[in-house]
Coordinates of C-alpha atoms in Angstrom, one line a residue:
S1 CA 0.1 0.2 -0.3
S2 CA 2.6 2.6 -1.3
T3 CA 0.6 5.4 -2.5
I4 CA -2.2 4.3 0.0
A5 CA -2.5 7.9 2.7
V6 CA -3.2 6.2 5.9
A7 CA -7.2 6.8 7.5
S8 CA -8.0 7.4 10.7
R9 CA -11.4 7.8 12.8
Q10 CA -11.6 11.5 13.8
R11 CA -14.7 12.9 15.8
S12 CA -16.9 15.6 14.4
G13 CA -14.5 18.8 13.9
S14 CA -12.1 17.2 11.2
T15 CA -8.7 19.0 10.9
G16 CA -8.8 17.4 7.3
S17 CA -6.0 15.6 7.8
A18 CA -4.0 12.9 6.1
P19 CA -6.0 12.4 2.5
D20 CA -8.9 10.1 2.3
A21 CA -12.1 10.2 1.0
A22 CA -13.5 7.9 3.5
R23 CA -12.5 10.8 6.3
R24 CA -15.6 12.4 8.1
P25 CA -14.5 16.2 7.6
D26 CA -15.9 19.1 9.3
K27 CA -19.0 20.7 7.6
P28 CA -18.3 23.9 5.4
N29 CA -19.7 26.5 6.7
R30 CA -22.5 27.3 3.9
V31 CA -23.8 24.0 4.2
R32 CA -26.9 24.0 6.8
R33 CA -27.1 21.3 9.6
S34 CA -29.9 19.4 8.1
S35 CA -27.7 19.1 5.1
S36 CA -27.1 15.2 3.7
T37 CA -24.3 12.8 3.9
G38 CA -24.7 13.0 0.5
D39 CA -24.4 16.7 -0.1
I40 CA -20.9 17.3 2.1
T41 CA -19.6 14.2 0.3
H42 CA -20.8 16.3 -3.0
I43 CA -18.8 19.4 -1.6
L44 CA -15.6 17.2 -0.6
N45 CA -15.4 15.8 -4.3
N46 CA -16.1 19.0 -6.1
F47 CA -13.3 21.6 -6.8
D48 CA -15.7 24.7 -7.2
A49 CA -17.7 23.9 -4.1
L50 CA -14.7 23.6 -2.3
Y51 CA -12.6 26.8 -3.5
Q52 CA -16.3 28.8 -2.8
T53 CA -16.2 27.4 0.3
L54 CA -12.7 29.0 1.1
E55 CA -13.4 31.8 -0.8
L56 CA -16.7 32.5 1.9
R57 CA -14.3 31.5 5.0
M58 CA -11.4 33.7 4.3
H59 CA -14.2 36.3 4.0
K60 CA -15.6 35.6 6.7
Y61 CA -12.8 34.9 9.0
G62 CA -9.2 35.9 8.0
E63 CA -7.0 33.3 6.6
T64 CA -5.4 31.6 9.7
H65 CA -8.9 30.5 10.8
T66 CA -9.3 26.9 11.8
K67 CA -12.0 26.5 9.1
V68 CA -9.8 28.1 6.5
G69 CA -7.0 25.7 7.8
Q70 CA -9.2 22.9 7.2
T71 CA -10.9 23.8 4.1
W72 CA -7.3 24.1 2.3
N73 CA -6.8 20.6 3.9
H74 CA -9.9 19.4 2.0
I75 CA -8.7 20.9 -0.9
G76 CA -5.5 19.2 -1.0
N77 CA -7.3 15.7 -0.1
L78 CA -9.0 16.2 -3.2
H79 CA -6.0 16.9 -4.7
F80 CA -4.2 14.3 -3.4
R81 CA -6.8 11.4 -4.5
N82 CA -6.9 13.1 -8.4
Q83 CA -2.7 12.5 -7.9
H84 CA -1.9 16.2 -8.5
W85 CA 1.0 15.8 -6.2
K86 CA 2.4 19.3 -6.5
A87 CA -1.3 21.0 -6.1
A88 CA -1.5 19.1 -3.3
L89 CA 1.7 20.6 -1.5
K90 CA 0.8 23.8 -2.5
T91 CA -2.5 23.9 -0.8
Y92 CA -1.7 21.7 2.3
Q93 CA 1.5 24.6 2.7
N94 CA -1.3 27.1 2.6
A95 CA -2.9 25.0 5.5
T96 CA 0.2 25.2 7.9
L97 CA -0.5 29.1 8.3
C98 CA -3.4 28.3 10.4
T99 CA -3.5 29.3 14.0
D100 CA -4.7 25.9 15.2
P101 CA -2.1 23.5 16.4
H102 CA -4.5 20.5 15.1
V103 CA -5.0 22.0 11.9
R104 CA -1.2 22.4 11.1
A105 CA -0.3 19.3 12.6
A106 CA -2.6 17.7 10.2
A107 CA -1.0 19.6 7.0
Y108 CA 2.1 18.3 7.8
R109 CA 1.3 15.1 8.1
N110 CA -0.5 15.3 4.4
I111 CA 2.5 16.7 3.2
G112 CA 5.0 14.3 4.5
T113 CA 2.4 12.0 3.2
V114 CA 2.4 13.7 -0.3
Y115 CA 6.7 12.9 -0.4
W116 CA 6.5 9.8 0.6
T117 CA 3.7 9.0 -2.6
M118 CA 6.3 10.5 -4.6
M119 CA 9.1 8.3 -2.7
D120 CA 11.2 12.0 -1.5
L121 CA 12.0 10.2 1.7
P122 CA 14.0 13.0 3.5
K123 CA 11.1 15.4 3.0
A124 CA 8.8 12.8 3.8
K125 CA 10.6 12.1 7.2
Y126 CA 10.8 15.9 7.5
H127 CA 7.4 16.9 7.4
L128 CA 6.1 14.2 9.8
A129 CA 8.5 15.0 12.2
Q130 CA 6.9 18.6 12.2
A131 CA 3.4 16.8 12.9
L132 CA 4.8 14.3 15.6
E133 CA 6.5 17.8 17.3
I134 CA 3.1 19.1 17.3
Y135 CA 1.3 16.1 18.2
Q136 CA 3.3 15.5 21.1
S137 CA 3.0 19.1 22.8
L138 CA -0.9 18.7 22.8
S139 CA -3.2 17.0 25.4
H140 CA -4.6 14.2 24.0
S141 CA -8.4 13.6 22.8
Q142 CA -9.2 9.8 21.7
A143 CA -9.0 11.4 18.2
L144 CA -5.9 13.3 18.6
T145 CA -4.3 9.9 19.9
G146 CA -5.0 7.9 16.8
E147 CA -3.7 11.3 14.7
L148 CA -0.3 10.6 16.8
A149 CA -0.6 6.8 15.8
N150 CA -1.1 7.3 12.2
C151 CA 1.5 9.5 11.7
L152 CA 4.0 7.6 13.8
Y153 CA 3.0 4.7 11.5
Q154 CA 4.0 6.6 8.3
M155 CA 7.1 8.1 9.8
G156 CA 8.1 4.1 10.6
L157 CA 7.6 2.7 6.7
V158 CA 9.5 6.1 6.2
L159 CA 12.3 5.1 8.3
S160 CA 12.1 1.5 7.5
L161 CA 12.4 2.4 3.8
Q162 CA 15.8 4.7 4.7
E163 CA 17.2 1.4 6.0
N164 CA 16.9 3.1 9.7
L165 CA 15.4 -0.3 11.1
D166 CA 15.9 0.4 15.1
G167 CA 14.2 3.8 14.0
A168 CA 11.0 2.3 12.2
L169 CA 10.8 -0.4 14.7
Q170 CA 10.4 2.3 17.2
A171 CA 7.9 4.3 15.6
L172 CA 5.5 1.4 15.5
Y173 CA 5.7 -0.2 18.4
H174 CA 4.8 3.3 19.7
C175 CA 2.0 3.2 17.0
R176 CA 0.7 -0.2 18.1
R177 CA 0.7 1.3 21.7
L178 CA -1.4 3.7 20.5
Q179 CA -3.8 2.1 18.4
E180 CA -4.6 -0.6 21.1
E181 CA -5.8 2.5 23.3
C182 CA -8.1 3.8 20.8
G183 CA -7.7 2.5 17.2
S184 CA -9.5 -0.4 15.9
A185 CA -8.2 -3.8 15.4
M186 CA -7.5 -3.3 11.4
D187 CA -5.2 -0.6 12.4
V188 CA -3.1 -2.9 15.2
A189 CA -3.2 -5.3 12.4
R190 CA -1.8 -3.5 9.8
T191 CA 0.8 -1.9 12.2
L192 CA 1.5 -5.7 13.4
D193 CA 2.4 -6.7 9.9
A194 CA 4.8 -3.8 9.1
I195 CA 6.5 -4.7 12.7
G196 CA 6.9 -8.0 11.6
K197 CA 8.1 -7.6 8.3
L198 CA 10.8 -5.2 10.0
H199 CA 11.8 -8.5 12.3
V200 CA 12.0 -10.9 9.2
R201 CA 15.1 -7.6 7.8
F202 CA 16.4 -8.0 11.4
G203 CA 16.4 -12.2 11.0
D204 CA 14.0 -12.3 14.0
L205 CA 11.7 -15.1 12.7
D206 CA 9.9 -16.0 16.0
D207 CA 8.9 -12.8 16.4
A208 CA 8.1 -12.0 13.0
M209 CA 5.7 -14.9 12.9
D210 CA 4.2 -13.9 16.2
C211 CA 3.5 -10.5 14.7
H212 CA 1.8 -11.9 11.5
Q213 CA 0.0 -14.3 13.5
E214 CA -1.6 -11.8 15.7
A215 CA -2.7 -9.8 13.0
L216 CA -4.4 -12.9 10.9
A217 CA -6.2 -13.4 14.2
L218 CA -7.5 -10.0 14.6
R219 CA -8.6 -9.7 11.2
Q220 CA -10.1 -13.0 11.7
Q221 CA -12.1 -12.0 14.7
S222 CA -13.0 -8.6 13.4
G223 CA -15.1 -10.4 10.2
E224 CA -12.2 -9.0 7.8
P225 CA -13.2 -11.2 4.6
R226 CA -9.6 -10.1 2.8
L227 CA -7.3 -12.3 5.0
L228 CA -4.4 -12.3 1.7
S229 CA -1.9 -9.8 2.9
S230 CA -1.9 -12.4 6.3
F231 CA -1.5 -15.2 4.6
S232 CA 1.2 -14.2 2.4
N233 CA 3.3 -12.5 5.2
I234 CA 3.2 -15.7 7.1
G235 CA 4.2 -17.6 4.3
A236 CA 7.0 -15.6 3.7
V237 CA 7.8 -16.1 7.3
H238 CA 7.3 -20.0 6.9
R239 CA 10.0 -19.9 3.8
A240 CA 12.1 -17.8 5.6
Q241 CA 12.3 -20.6 8.3
G242 CA 12.5 -23.6 6.3
N243 CA 9.2 -24.8 6.9
I244 CA 8.3 -24.9 3.0
Q245 CA 5.2 -27.4 3.2
E246 CA 3.8 -24.7 5.9
A247 CA 4.3 -22.1 3.2
L248 CA 3.3 -23.7 0.5
F249 CA -0.4 -24.1 2.3
A250 CA -0.4 -20.4 2.9
F251 CA 0.6 -19.3 -0.8
V252 CA -2.1 -22.3 -2.1
T253 CA -4.9 -20.1 0.0
V254 CA -4.0 -17.0 -1.5
L255 CA -4.2 -18.3 -4.6
S256 CA -7.3 -20.0 -4.1
V257 CA -8.7 -16.5 -2.9
Q258 CA -7.0 -14.7 -5.8
K259 CA -8.4 -16.8 -8.6
T260 CA -12.0 -16.4 -7.2
E261 CA -11.7 -12.9 -7.4
L262 CA -9.9 -13.0 -10.6
A263 CA -13.3 -14.8 -11.9
Q264 CA -15.5 -12.7 -10.7
S265 CA -13.8 -8.9 -11.6
P266 CA -11.2 -9.8 -14.9
G267 CA -8.6 -7.2 -14.6
P268 CA -4.9 -6.7 -15.3
R269 CA -3.8 -6.0 -11.7
L270 CA -5.8 -8.9 -10.4
S271 CA -3.9 -11.4 -13.0
Q272 CA -0.4 -9.8 -12.1
D273 CA -0.9 -10.7 -8.4
V274 CA -2.3 -14.2 -9.1
G275 CA 1.1 -14.6 -11.6
D276 CA 3.2 -13.3 -8.5
T277 CA 2.0 -16.2 -6.2
L278 CA 2.4 -18.7 -9.0
V279 CA 6.1 -17.5 -9.3
T280 CA 6.5 -18.1 -5.8
I281 CA 4.6 -21.7 -5.2
G282 CA 7.0 -22.5 -8.3
Q283 CA 9.8 -21.8 -6.4
L284 CA 8.5 -23.6 -3.2
Y285 CA 8.1 -26.4 -5.5
L286 CA 11.5 -26.1 -6.7
D287 CA 12.4 -26.4 -2.9
Q288 CA 10.9 -29.6 -2.5
E289 CA 12.4 -30.6 -5.4
Q290 CA 9.1 -31.3 -7.4
P291 CA 10.3 -29.7 -10.8
S292 CA 7.2 -30.8 -12.7
E293 CA 4.9 -28.7 -9.9
A294 CA 7.0 -25.9 -10.2
L295 CA 6.9 -25.8 -13.9
R296 CA 3.3 -26.2 -13.8
S297 CA 3.1 -23.1 -12.0
F298 CA 5.6 -21.1 -13.8
R299 CA 3.8 -21.7 -17.4
E300 CA 1.0 -20.8 -15.9
A301 CA 2.3 -17.7 -14.0
I302 CA 3.7 -16.5 -17.5
H303 CA -0.6 -16.8 -18.9
C304 CA -1.4 -14.4 -15.8
Y305 CA 1.2 -11.7 -16.9
E306 CA 0.5 -12.0 -20.7
D307 CA -3.3 -11.8 -19.2
A308 CA -1.9 -8.6 -17.3
G309 CA -0.2 -7.3 -20.3
L310 CA 3.2 -7.3 -19.4
E311 CA 5.8 -7.2 -22.0
R312 CA 8.6 -9.7 -22.6
S313 CA 11.3 -7.3 -21.6
D314 CA 9.2 -6.7 -17.8
P315 CA 11.2 -8.5 -15.0
R316 CA 8.5 -10.3 -13.7
M317 CA 8.5 -12.4 -17.0
Q318 CA 12.0 -12.4 -17.7
Q319 CA 12.3 -13.9 -14.1
V320 CA 9.8 -16.8 -15.2
F321 CA 11.0 -17.5 -18.4
S322 CA 14.8 -18.0 -16.7
Q323 CA 12.9 -21.0 -15.0
V324 CA 11.2 -22.4 -17.8
A325 CA 14.1 -22.3 -20.1

């Protein structure tokens, strides 16, 4: 989930933080209290309506008021969802001029999210640190604790990409503690998976397995229908531990679900995902010295990659062709 901004649940009176369409933002000033959720959603997904709201609020409250900063953040969120990175950065920068520290923190975190999406990791880290400094200076309500936790999660991912594994692990464990206070089970599961992947990089495979299995249990208890990431993570750890049969079971489970989804909703992204899983299964069969089963998986992977539109020059195609040569 590399281009994905981290979502958080907020009470009414949102700071417009974290570019995410599912967030409950503050109601623009010109909307009556009786306005439906559909009306508000329309405004938050319409540039003209947002800029009209911004103009009214600036005229009424001044440029640094909370409501103005919130609106700048909402405009930035819409730019973000449309992948207008430069426009998103500019509007979020305007939100940092707000006198409300909650809105400023949200704006800095949003800027960090954009730079993270653009893989400009130094700037992402700088702006996330700005947000963390503000969040940590404020008294914590449940909503603010969730914001801080999400900011720590993003910082953990940035530090991981920068190979600062100790810093990443520290940020993610702090995030997990806060999420257990106020976050949903899904938030905790997501963080546990990130921690588990770090433990793999440290070579702490037992700790990694504990994290991924706990994440799977949380998703199952919450009725989460999509468990593919958990099974994939567990399979990867089993493979690193040399437990090939257990790894095969995990990835065959993933493949079964992926094929069902592909049959229901054909598309290049799903075809590529199925191909990736088939390659992993083929490699596991090679580890078990079952070359005929491995060859069958590799050939099926080639067909999936072709359905996904991959060229022969694509690294994935080159890898699988080298296996069947």
